Amino acid sequence: MKSKKLLTLIIIFSVVLVIIVVFTSVFTVRQALPVYHNFEGGQMASVEGAPTENDVLQFARGKSVFFLDKQTVIDQLNQAFPQWHAIGIVINFPNIVEVHFVQRVAVVKLNVSGADVYLDSMGYVVDAPTDGSVPMDITSAIAAPSSARVNEKGKKFQFQDEVNNYRLGCVLETIMALWQCNTEIEDIPAVLGKSDVFTFDAEGSMTITTRAGAKIYVMSPDVDLTEKMIKAFSVYCDDSYDLQKNGAEITVWPDGKVTTPQQ
């Protein structure tokens, strides 16, 4: 009787062991599929310097697809390849990880502790452009003195103080709102200017001085800023209002209402 029970236990243990071995073997990451996107989201062919399959496998090979810490792999890839942003990982069963990358573009620069720092649209530190382009200098928005808590390529830039982190967030959100109004990233300096565009007052309100000399006053930019700026830029870019000139003014109120001197 005891021998039969022992035999049964041995059989059960063996079956479980086989299942575990098969499970581990089949569902362990063995392949990687990098997918590259440009800033607008379109898919790109393989680009020189982009993370390769082997680069991805360096951080994911041999790990279970069920227990893979996607965020850790994303963070490792972002740090290893500061010019590319790993935005997501998709598991293709049984053992393939598909990683989507967006090529980072230096959108702005700012001077911190005497050195220029280049950031993409999401605030991540990137290399200076090598194509001769000059990103918008947003140092005018930053309260002095300023120093960085995080200033490492592939990581999101952070100031030591929350005031400047708030201001930086407002500036980047404003730039992306103009992009949502169908202005290409490389054309934004031609609309807003290359420097001295953004300033803040003591209450946190933001003033945008455009390249043409018009001013956009934004009250309470900490609330629904993207929606407010899309409305404001829609008015500014509407030729019927004739606001793209020196001395023109647009006010964006806390409730989101946009007014001009003619209103």
Tab-separated table of C-alpha atoms in Angstrom:
chain	number	residue	atom	x	y	z
A	1	MET	CA	0.000	0.000	0.000
A	2	LYS	CA	2.774	2.346	1.016
A	3	SER	CA	4.776	1.454	-2.075
A	4	LYS	CA	1.787	2.334	-4.292
A	5	LYS	CA	1.407	5.723	-2.593
A	6	LEU	CA	5.114	6.366	-2.944
A	7	LEU	CA	4.982	5.412	-6.626
A	8	THR	CA	2.022	7.744	-7.144
A	9	LEU	CA	3.882	10.605	-5.499
A	10	ILE	CA	6.952	9.933	-7.606
A	11	ILE	CA	4.842	9.942	-10.787
A	12	ILE	CA	3.100	13.177	-9.794
A	13	PHE	CA	6.413	14.808	-8.916
A	14	SER	CA	7.925	13.693	-12.222
A	15	VAL	CA	4.970	15.038	-14.221
A	16	VAL	CA	5.137	18.379	-12.405
A	17	LEU	CA	8.885	18.535	-12.984
A	18	VAL	CA	8.454	17.844	-16.689
A	19	ILE	CA	5.778	20.528	-16.930
A	20	ILE	CA	8.020	23.046	-15.185
A	21	VAL	CA	10.970	22.215	-17.451
A	22	VAL	CA	8.851	22.468	-20.603
A	23	PHE	CA	7.149	25.609	-19.350
A	24	THR	CA	10.476	27.235	-18.564
A	25	SER	CA	12.027	26.205	-21.854
A	26	VAL	CA	9.148	27.240	-24.108
A	27	PHE	CA	8.205	30.502	-22.398
A	28	THR	CA	11.701	31.873	-21.868
A	29	VAL	CA	12.661	34.915	-23.955
A	30	ARG	CA	14.782	33.774	-26.881
A	31	GLN	CA	14.056	36.328	-29.581
A	32	ALA	CA	13.568	40.091	-29.731
A	33	LEU	CA	11.863	42.242	-32.342
A	34	PRO	CA	12.791	45.940	-32.204
A	35	VAL	CA	10.274	48.209	-33.958
A	36	TYR	CA	11.391	51.766	-34.741
A	37	HIS	CA	9.177	54.839	-35.022
A	38	ASN	CA	9.847	58.438	-35.955
A	39	PHE	CA	8.609	61.318	-33.806
A	40	GLU	CA	5.266	61.443	-35.605
A	41	GLY	CA	4.677	57.747	-34.885
A	42	GLY	CA	5.367	56.362	-38.343
A	43	GLN	CA	7.342	53.127	-38.564
A	44	MET	CA	10.930	53.300	-39.749
A	45	ALA	CA	13.338	50.793	-41.206
A	46	SER	CA	16.415	49.857	-39.213
A	47	VAL	CA	18.436	52.970	-38.409
A	48	GLU	CA	22.167	53.156	-37.774
A	49	GLY	CA	22.801	53.381	-34.062
A	50	ALA	CA	19.347	52.095	-33.094
A	51	PRO	CA	19.050	49.276	-30.521
A	52	THR	CA	19.335	45.878	-32.200
A	53	GLU	CA	17.827	42.500	-31.362
A	54	ASN	CA	20.980	41.558	-29.480
A	55	ASP	CA	20.837	44.799	-27.526
A	56	VAL	CA	17.324	44.006	-26.358
A	57	LEU	CA	18.242	40.413	-25.539
A	58	GLN	CA	21.080	41.686	-23.377
A	59	PHE	CA	18.413	42.764	-20.884
A	60	ALA	CA	15.649	40.213	-21.573
A	61	ARG	CA	17.197	36.913	-22.698
A	62	GLY	CA	16.436	33.914	-20.482
A	63	LYS	CA	13.652	35.589	-18.539
A	64	SER	CA	10.130	34.224	-18.352
A	65	VAL	CA	7.668	36.042	-20.602
A	66	PHE	CA	5.125	35.774	-17.786
A	67	PHE	CA	7.312	37.391	-15.146
A	68	LEU	CA	9.342	39.775	-17.269
A	69	ASP	CA	9.665	43.162	-15.555
A	70	LYS	CA	8.890	45.296	-18.595
A	71	GLN	CA	9.553	48.618	-16.887
A	72	THR	CA	12.993	47.524	-15.739
A	73	VAL	CA	13.904	46.458	-19.283
A	74	ILE	CA	12.556	49.770	-20.631
A	75	ASP	CA	14.592	51.757	-18.093
A	76	GLN	CA	17.739	49.797	-18.938
A	77	LEU	CA	17.279	50.347	-22.673
A	78	ASN	CA	16.576	54.061	-22.224
A	79	GLN	CA	19.744	54.483	-20.233
A	80	ALA	CA	21.843	52.436	-22.658
A	81	PHE	CA	20.444	54.224	-25.755
A	82	PRO	CA	19.695	57.853	-24.820
A	83	GLN	CA	18.826	58.766	-28.425
A	84	TRP	CA	15.958	56.248	-28.448
A	85	HIS	CA	12.934	56.043	-26.180
A	86	ALA	CA	11.611	52.561	-25.451
A	87	ILE	CA	7.901	53.271	-25.153
A	88	GLY	CA	6.491	49.785	-24.721
A	89	ILE	CA	7.021	46.038	-24.770
A	90	VAL	CA	4.642	43.511	-26.323
A	91	ILE	CA	4.962	39.785	-25.618
A	92	ASN	CA	4.603	37.590	-28.688
A	93	PHE	CA	4.095	34.070	-27.412
A	94	PRO	CA	5.768	31.858	-26.772
A	95	ASN	CA	9.168	33.545	-26.410
A	96	ILE	CA	9.479	36.793	-28.403
A	97	VAL	CA	9.597	40.319	-26.947
A	98	GLU	CA	8.601	43.113	-29.291
A	99	VAL	CA	10.010	46.472	-28.179
A	100	HIS	CA	8.780	49.738	-29.699
A	101	PHE	CA	11.274	52.601	-29.902
A	102	VAL	CA	10.778	56.258	-30.803
A	103	GLN	CA	13.786	58.206	-32.011
A	104	ARG	CA	14.466	61.082	-29.659
A	105	VAL	CA	14.773	64.584	-31.078
A	106	ALA	CA	16.397	67.462	-29.210
A	107	VAL	CA	13.510	69.927	-28.998
A	108	VAL	CA	14.861	72.431	-26.467
A	109	LYS	CA	18.024	73.352	-24.660
A	110	LEU	CA	18.595	75.147	-21.379
A	111	ASN	CA	21.592	76.335	-19.445
A	112	VAL	CA	22.011	74.684	-16.063
A	113	SER	CA	24.947	75.599	-13.829
A	114	GLY	CA	26.791	77.069	-16.811
A	115	ALA	CA	26.329	74.091	-19.163
A	116	ASP	CA	23.843	73.526	-21.999
A	117	VAL	CA	21.473	70.592	-21.548
A	118	TYR	CA	19.422	69.226	-24.468
A	119	LEU	CA	15.990	67.685	-23.905
A	120	ASP	CA	13.453	65.893	-26.067
A	121	SER	CA	9.727	66.653	-25.991
A	122	MET	CA	9.221	64.469	-22.917
A	123	GLY	CA	12.017	66.079	-20.954
A	124	TYR	CA	14.614	63.306	-21.377
A	125	VAL	CA	18.268	64.293	-21.669
A	126	VAL	CA	19.679	63.685	-25.162
A	127	ASP	CA	22.834	64.455	-27.122
A	128	ALA	CA	23.254	67.783	-28.828
A	129	PRO	CA	22.036	67.679	-32.459
A	130	THR	CA	24.660	66.660	-35.010
A	131	ASP	CA	22.758	67.915	-38.059
A	132	GLY	CA	23.463	71.600	-37.413
A	133	SER	CA	19.986	72.369	-36.072
A	134	VAL	CA	19.669	74.660	-33.049
A	135	PRO	CA	16.832	73.776	-30.623
A	136	MET	CA	14.892	76.504	-28.895
A	137	ASP	CA	16.693	77.920	-25.858
A	138	ILE	CA	14.192	77.944	-22.966
A	139	THR	CA	16.575	79.194	-20.263
A	140	SER	CA	14.463	82.348	-19.898
A	141	ALA	CA	11.731	80.245	-18.253
A	142	ILE	CA	14.007	78.978	-15.506
A	143	ALA	CA	14.327	80.715	-12.156
A	144	ALA	CA	17.914	81.386	-11.125
A	145	PRO	CA	19.891	79.952	-9.529
A	146	SER	CA	19.181	76.500	-10.888
A	147	SER	CA	20.785	73.115	-10.390
A	148	ALA	CA	19.926	69.604	-11.503
A	149	ARG	CA	18.886	66.612	-9.443
A	150	VAL	CA	18.907	64.317	-12.515
A	151	ASN	CA	20.955	65.219	-15.585
A	152	GLU	CA	21.940	61.974	-17.267
A	153	LYS	CA	21.403	60.971	-20.895
A	154	GLY	CA	18.489	58.606	-21.258
A	155	LYS	CA	16.861	59.806	-18.053
A	156	LYS	CA	14.188	62.436	-17.464
A	157	PHE	CA	15.766	65.716	-16.458
A	158	GLN	CA	14.869	67.062	-13.019
A	159	PHE	CA	15.768	70.249	-11.223
A	160	GLN	CA	16.548	70.294	-7.541
A	161	ASP	CA	13.577	72.627	-6.917
A	162	GLU	CA	9.926	72.061	-7.765
A	163	VAL	CA	9.396	75.612	-9.080
A	164	ASN	CA	11.689	74.993	-12.028
A	165	ASN	CA	10.332	71.480	-12.553
A	166	TYR	CA	6.860	73.056	-12.805
A	167	ARG	CA	8.066	75.665	-15.286
A	168	LEU	CA	9.873	73.103	-17.429
A	169	GLY	CA	6.761	70.935	-17.545
A	170	CYS	CA	4.634	73.899	-18.663
A	171	VAL	CA	7.080	74.814	-21.429
A	172	LEU	CA	7.288	71.289	-22.838
A	173	GLU	CA	3.512	70.869	-22.700
A	174	THR	CA	3.080	74.180	-24.528
A	175	ILE	CA	5.495	73.161	-27.278
A	176	MET	CA	3.671	69.873	-27.763
A	177	ALA	CA	0.331	71.702	-27.916
A	178	LEU	CA	1.663	73.722	-30.860
A	179	TRP	CA	2.782	70.441	-32.456
A	180	GLN	CA	-0.783	69.171	-32.058
A	181	CYS	CA	-1.854	72.248	-34.026
A	182	ASN	CA	-0.023	70.733	-37.029
A	183	THR	CA	3.246	72.622	-36.621
A	184	GLU	CA	6.237	70.354	-37.200
A	185	ILE	CA	8.788	70.221	-34.392
A	186	GLU	CA	11.527	71.708	-36.561
A	187	ASP	CA	9.226	74.624	-37.488
A	188	ILE	CA	8.291	75.598	-33.921
A	189	PRO	CA	11.244	78.018	-33.455
A	190	ALA	CA	10.072	79.829	-36.589
A	191	VAL	CA	6.696	80.398	-34.891
A	192	LEU	CA	7.686	80.992	-31.278
A	193	GLY	CA	11.305	82.087	-31.599
A	194	LYS	CA	14.698	80.637	-30.757
A	195	SER	CA	15.184	82.167	-27.304
A	196	ASP	CA	13.580	84.394	-24.642
A	197	VAL	CA	10.151	82.970	-25.508
A	198	PHE	CA	8.897	81.824	-22.094
A	199	THR	CA	8.812	83.733	-18.811
A	200	PHE	CA	6.907	83.252	-15.546
A	201	ASP	CA	5.781	85.669	-12.869
A	202	ALA	CA	5.843	85.121	-9.114
A	203	GLU	CA	2.310	83.645	-9.164
A	204	GLY	CA	3.263	81.008	-11.742
A	205	SER	CA	1.468	82.566	-14.722
A	206	MET	CA	3.285	82.120	-18.032
A	207	THR	CA	3.988	84.659	-20.759
A	208	ILE	CA	4.913	83.561	-24.278
A	209	THR	CA	6.586	86.168	-26.484
A	210	THR	CA	6.419	84.932	-30.050
A	211	ARG	CA	8.979	85.546	-32.747
A	212	ALA	CA	6.638	88.135	-34.301
A	213	GLY	CA	6.515	90.066	-31.012
A	214	ALA	CA	2.998	89.065	-29.921
A	215	LYS	CA	2.419	88.072	-26.306
A	216	ILE	CA	0.277	85.208	-25.017
A	217	TYR	CA	-0.567	85.509	-21.324
A	218	VAL	CA	-1.510	82.182	-19.738
A	219	MET	CA	-3.220	82.257	-16.340
A	220	SER	CA	-3.148	79.069	-14.232
A	221	PRO	CA	-1.023	77.001	-16.631
A	222	ASP	CA	-1.103	74.165	-14.107
A	223	VAL	CA	-4.704	73.358	-15.123
A	224	ASP	CA	-5.660	71.898	-18.539
A	225	LEU	CA	-2.670	73.553	-20.190
A	226	THR	CA	-2.709	71.534	-23.418
A	227	GLU	CA	-6.367	72.349	-24.057
A	228	LYS	CA	-5.777	76.014	-23.273
A	229	MET	CA	-2.770	76.304	-25.556
A	230	ILE	CA	-4.438	74.547	-28.477
A	231	LYS	CA	-7.205	77.176	-28.255
A	232	ALA	CA	-4.698	80.027	-27.942
A	233	PHE	CA	-2.516	78.877	-30.846
A	234	SER	CA	-5.605	78.307	-32.987
A	235	VAL	CA	-6.494	81.977	-32.451
A	236	TYR	CA	-2.914	83.165	-32.930
A	237	CYS	CA	-2.487	81.269	-36.203
A	238	ASP	CA	-5.873	82.404	-37.562
A	239	ASP	CA	-5.030	85.134	-40.090
A	240	SER	CA	-8.445	86.750	-39.614
A	241	TYR	CA	-7.388	87.941	-36.137
A	242	ASP	CA	-4.157	89.544	-37.424
A	243	LEU	CA	-2.249	88.752	-34.230
A	244	GLN	CA	1.117	87.696	-35.636
A	245	LYS	CA	2.725	91.084	-35.100
A	246	ASN	CA	4.542	93.117	-32.490
A	247	GLY	CA	2.261	94.372	-29.725
A	248	ALA	CA	-0.564	91.901	-30.300
A	249	GLU	CA	-1.897	90.250	-27.140
A	250	ILE	CA	-3.806	87.065	-26.326
A	251	THR	CA	-4.979	86.254	-22.813
A	252	VAL	CA	-5.816	82.725	-21.692
A	253	TRP	CA	-7.905	82.918	-18.528
A	254	PRO	CA	-8.020	80.322	-15.715
A	255	ASP	CA	-11.311	78.921	-17.030
A	256	GLY	CA	-9.770	78.384	-20.479
A	257	LYS	CA	-11.424	81.337	-22.190
A	258	VAL	CA	-9.203	82.993	-24.808
A	259	THR	CA	-9.561	86.734	-25.432
A	260	THR	CA	-7.839	89.338	-27.609
A	261	PRO	CA	-7.980	93.172	-27.443
A	262	GLN	CA	-10.707	93.024	-30.106
A	263	GLN	CA	-12.965	90.966	-27.835
